[in-house]
Short mmCIF file of C-alpha atoms in Angstrom, two decimals:
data_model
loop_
_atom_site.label_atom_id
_atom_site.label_comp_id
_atom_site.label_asym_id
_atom_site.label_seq_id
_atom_site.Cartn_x
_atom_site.Cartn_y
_atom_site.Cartn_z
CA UNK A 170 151.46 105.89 161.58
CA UNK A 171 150.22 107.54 158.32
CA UNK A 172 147.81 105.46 156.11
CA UNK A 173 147.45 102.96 158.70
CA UNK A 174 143.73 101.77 159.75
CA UNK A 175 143.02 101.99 163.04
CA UNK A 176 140.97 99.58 165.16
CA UNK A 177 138.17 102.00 164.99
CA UNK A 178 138.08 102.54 161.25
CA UNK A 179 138.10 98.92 160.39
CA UNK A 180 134.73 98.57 162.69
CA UNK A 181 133.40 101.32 160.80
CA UNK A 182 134.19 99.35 157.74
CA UNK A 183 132.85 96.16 158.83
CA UNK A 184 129.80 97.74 159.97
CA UNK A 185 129.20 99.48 156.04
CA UNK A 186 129.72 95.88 154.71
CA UNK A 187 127.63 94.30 156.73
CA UNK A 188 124.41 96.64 156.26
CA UNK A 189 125.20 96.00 152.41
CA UNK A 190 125.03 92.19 152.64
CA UNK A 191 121.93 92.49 154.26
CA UNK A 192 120.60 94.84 152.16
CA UNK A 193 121.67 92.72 149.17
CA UNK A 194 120.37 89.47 150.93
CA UNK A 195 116.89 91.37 151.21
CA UNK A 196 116.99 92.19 147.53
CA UNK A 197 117.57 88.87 146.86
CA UNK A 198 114.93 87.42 148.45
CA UNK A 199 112.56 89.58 146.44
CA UNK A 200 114.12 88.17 143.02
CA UNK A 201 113.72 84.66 144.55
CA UNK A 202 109.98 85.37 145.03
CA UNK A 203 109.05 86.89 141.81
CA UNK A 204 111.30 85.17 139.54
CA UNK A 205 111.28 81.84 141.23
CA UNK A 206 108.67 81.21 143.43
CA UNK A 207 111.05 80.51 146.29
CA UNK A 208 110.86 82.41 149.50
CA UNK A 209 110.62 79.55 152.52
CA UNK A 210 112.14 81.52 155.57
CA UNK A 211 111.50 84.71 153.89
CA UNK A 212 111.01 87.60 156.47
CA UNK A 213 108.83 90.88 155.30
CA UNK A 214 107.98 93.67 157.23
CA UNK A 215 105.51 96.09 156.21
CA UNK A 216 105.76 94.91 152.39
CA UNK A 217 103.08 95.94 149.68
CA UNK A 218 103.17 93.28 147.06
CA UNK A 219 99.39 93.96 145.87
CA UNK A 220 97.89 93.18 142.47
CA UNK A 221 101.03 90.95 141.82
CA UNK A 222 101.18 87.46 139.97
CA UNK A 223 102.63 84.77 142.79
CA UNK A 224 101.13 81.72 141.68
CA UNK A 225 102.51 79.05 143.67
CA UNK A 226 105.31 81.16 145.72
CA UNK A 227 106.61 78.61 148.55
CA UNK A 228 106.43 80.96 151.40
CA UNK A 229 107.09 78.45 153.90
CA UNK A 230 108.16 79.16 157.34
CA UNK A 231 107.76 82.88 156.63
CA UNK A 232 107.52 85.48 158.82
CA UNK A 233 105.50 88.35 157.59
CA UNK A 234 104.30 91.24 159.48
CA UNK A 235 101.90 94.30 158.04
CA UNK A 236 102.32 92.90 154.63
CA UNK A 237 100.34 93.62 152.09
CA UNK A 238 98.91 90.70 149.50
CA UNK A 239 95.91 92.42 147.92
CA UNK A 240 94.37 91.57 145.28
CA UNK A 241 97.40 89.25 144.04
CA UNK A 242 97.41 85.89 142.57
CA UNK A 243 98.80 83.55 144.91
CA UNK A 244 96.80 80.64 143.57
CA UNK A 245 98.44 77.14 145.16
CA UNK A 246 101.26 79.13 146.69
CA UNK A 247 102.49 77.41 150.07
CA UNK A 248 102.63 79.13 153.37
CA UNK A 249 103.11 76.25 155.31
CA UNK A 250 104.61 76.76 158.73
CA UNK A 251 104.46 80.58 158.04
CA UNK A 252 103.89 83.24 161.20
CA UNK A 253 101.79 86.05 159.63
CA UNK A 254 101.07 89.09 162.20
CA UNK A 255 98.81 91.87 160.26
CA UNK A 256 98.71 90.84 156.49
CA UNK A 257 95.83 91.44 154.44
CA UNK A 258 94.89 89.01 151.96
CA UNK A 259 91.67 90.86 150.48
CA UNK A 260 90.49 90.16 147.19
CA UNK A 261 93.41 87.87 146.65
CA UNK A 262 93.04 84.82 144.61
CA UNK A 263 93.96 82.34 147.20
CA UNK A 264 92.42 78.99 145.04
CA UNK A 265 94.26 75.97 146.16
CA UNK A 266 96.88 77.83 148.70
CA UNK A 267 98.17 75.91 151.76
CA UNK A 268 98.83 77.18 154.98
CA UNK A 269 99.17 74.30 156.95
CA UNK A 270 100.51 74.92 160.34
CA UNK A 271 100.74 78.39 159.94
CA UNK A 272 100.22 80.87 162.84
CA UNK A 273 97.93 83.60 161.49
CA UNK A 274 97.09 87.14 163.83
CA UNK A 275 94.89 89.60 162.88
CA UNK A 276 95.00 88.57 159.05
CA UNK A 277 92.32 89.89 156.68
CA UNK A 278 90.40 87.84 153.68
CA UNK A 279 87.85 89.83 153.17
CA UNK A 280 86.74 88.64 149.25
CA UNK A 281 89.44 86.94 148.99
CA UNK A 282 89.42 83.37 147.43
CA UNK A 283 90.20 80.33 149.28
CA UNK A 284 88.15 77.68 147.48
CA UNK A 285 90.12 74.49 147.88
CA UNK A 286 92.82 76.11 150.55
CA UNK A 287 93.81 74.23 153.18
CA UNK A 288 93.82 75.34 157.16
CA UNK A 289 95.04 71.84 158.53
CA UNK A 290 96.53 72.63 161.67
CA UNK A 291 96.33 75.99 161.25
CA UNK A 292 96.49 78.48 164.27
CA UNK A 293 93.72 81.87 163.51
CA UNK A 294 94.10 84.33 166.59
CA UNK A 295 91.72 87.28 165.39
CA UNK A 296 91.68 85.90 162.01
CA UNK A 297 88.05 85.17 160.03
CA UNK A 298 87.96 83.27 157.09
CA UNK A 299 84.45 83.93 156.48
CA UNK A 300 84.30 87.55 154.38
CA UNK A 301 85.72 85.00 152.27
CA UNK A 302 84.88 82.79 149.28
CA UNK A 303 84.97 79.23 150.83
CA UNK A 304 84.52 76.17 149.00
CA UNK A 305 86.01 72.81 149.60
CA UNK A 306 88.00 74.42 151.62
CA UNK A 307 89.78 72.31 154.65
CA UNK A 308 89.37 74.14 157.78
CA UNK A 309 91.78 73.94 160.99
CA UNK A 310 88.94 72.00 162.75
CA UNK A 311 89.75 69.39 159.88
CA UNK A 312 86.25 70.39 158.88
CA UNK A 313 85.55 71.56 154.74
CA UNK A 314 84.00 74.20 154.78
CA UNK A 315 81.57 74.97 151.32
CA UNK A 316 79.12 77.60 152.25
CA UNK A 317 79.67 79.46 148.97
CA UNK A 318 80.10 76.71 146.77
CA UNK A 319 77.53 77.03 143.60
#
């Protein structure tokens, strides 16, 4: 019948609206970070938000993968419960953040700050905190660690 959809169109259709939600929904999450500091359940995949402001982003119960924090501000942000697989935190200010809980693989620090950030519970798998700047901060051996405090 003319101008009738057919079964297969209407997949086709379905399938173009659903790639836009998600692409909208990923868009979203972005604005949600930035503008509000809200991100818990967030998922990022190779991301590059270097040299940005965060302070005290709730990233908890992220999953981030080959993202890239460097040299940004995430001074108390929360990443509490987060899974983080390949993210480099270098040179980021880090003062106050909490990742308790977290799962943390192959995640970089190196001159990054994490005086008073807390580890409590933490999980590192071929993660070192010390190329770090470590003051009062609360290991995952419930141990503080101050080795560069002044």
């Amino acid at each position: 019948m003319k101008g009738s959809i057919g079964p297969h169109m209407l997949t086709a259709i379905a399938m173009v609206l659903c790639t836009g939600a998600a692409f909208a929904q990923a868009t979203d999450r972005d604005a949600d970070m930035r503008g509000l500091g809200d991100c818990q359940d967030c998922v990022f995949d190779g991301r590059n938000f270097a040299d940005l402001r965060l302070m005290g982003v709730d990233l908890g119960k992220a999953i981030l993968t080959a993202t890239s924090f460097d040299r940004a501000n995430l001074s108390i942000a929360v990443f509490d419960g987060a899974d983080l697989t390949g993210v480099s935190f270098d040179g980021a200010d880090l003062r106050g953040a909490s990742f308790v809980d977290a799962r943390l693989t192959d995640v970089t620090f190196a001159d990054a700050d994490l005086r008073g950030a807390v580890f409590d519970g933490a999980v590192l798998t071929g993660t070192d905190l010390q190329p770090a700047r470590l003051c009062n901060t609360q290991m995952p051996d419930d141990e503080t660690d101050n080795s560069d405090c002044q």
